[in-house]
């Protein structure tokens, strides 16, 4: 599913008109002219003194405080532009170690955001326990960038333990687990757990395989109307372990639906709940960039 030049040009105009500087610089780097330094300059505006990232880098958490979910997005950007150095990775891992619980995981939402605006689902959990969202993704991304750090040892064991016991779950947790599994050192163990999670996703109907039949999929509790997951949400690249969950036709239907979802203004919309007008354009920029990178990843498949 290659990206037609007209589609790409339309998306470029949308991003130039409405997206944050970071998403526009990422788009330029990926699709126009490589410029990792420009992306890093835009990302640096979100860096915090404690080694994390804040300032609504992930749009649903507002305010200046560092948050694990902000760090997760920062790592995705650093891996994307191949600029996750040992020094940068160590700084980030030091921050994650400072907020980790005894079980080795980080919380989904750190109490530092308590006094700042945030989405209703950004709930501070008073229990001293880690969460697979985003610990699994954080570990996977640091591994993808070749980072070595003591924090990764306990965090990796936390992820294996929690993933292997996972039965009651939801799509976003599965997606975080897949980032960990796609980058885990133990490939046989990762493949076995990915296979089990894929069977769970299909059994729970947490994937819309035929966009013309939304009744065939199950929305997880708390999700927005239409917030279905497609095969490419679990496997945004052909080499993902989750690609084996779906047939070529199931992937084709999802990607065709993704391409057709480009709006008249050139952008794509996020499917999650929009809790305040300020986040709409920010999430649309992110959704547009994700749609383009997914379509590009499957261009020759």
Phi, psi and omega in degrees: 000080182286158180270119177294142180306321180296321179295318180293318178297320180296317178294322179299318179294321179297314182294321179296327184276329191230340188280163172293160179303320182300311181294325179291320178293323176297318178299313179301317180297317186281326191239346183244294181211121182306129181207069181300327180294324177295321177295315180298322179297318179291320180293328184298336180296340183263355183289148180241164186290340182273005178098354179261205177221147181215215175058039175062034173304313166270113196304336185282350177245105185270172178091174188273351189288142174294145178215145178304323181291329174293318179298322179302313180293322178299318179296321178301319180293315182297320177292320181302320182261008178057048180230028175270089182279167176300320181294313179294317179297321179294319178299316180293315181295326175299317177298314181298322177297326183289341181245005182285152176268176183298335180282355178099349181261161174260156177285156175293321180229121180274145181302346181299343182266002187306325184262013184238154179297144180199162177297152182302333181273358172276077185262129177284120180271119182287342179289138181277078181213152178276170181228141176297333171262111003250020184306315182298317179293318180300314179297314181300318181291320177296321176296319179299328180273003178076020183280138172243129182200144180304328181301328184295333183295305180292322181294323178295316178296322175303313182295313180301314182298314183288320181295317183291343177257002189287122175227316178265107190214188176208166189304318184292328175293318177300316181298319176296319178298322181295325177296321175296310184294324180295339184241009181288148179290321182277093187290324180293316178296319180296317181297320180295317180288324177297319178299317180295318179293324177296319177296323178293317179300315181288322180294323180275357180060041179270031177209137178263106185273333179233103184303340179279354183230068181299339180293345180279348181252160182246126173280133175290151179305135179088355180280156180286155174304128181085004181276056179278156173258142178248166179309320182289345175289324177278325182234079182286355176226150181298333184272004177291146176302329182289345178299332181288348180287340192233151175282166178300323180291321178295320177293320181298317180298318180295317181291323177297319178296320178299313180298319182286348182276359176296127183282170182298333180278359176101350183255171172251158179252146173287147183268349182282170180294137176259109189268348175205145183303332185297332185272349187299307182292327179295315179291328178293323176298315179295317180295322179294315179296319179295319179299315181295316181292325178293313179298322179293321181298329182258015186301326184253020182237000000 
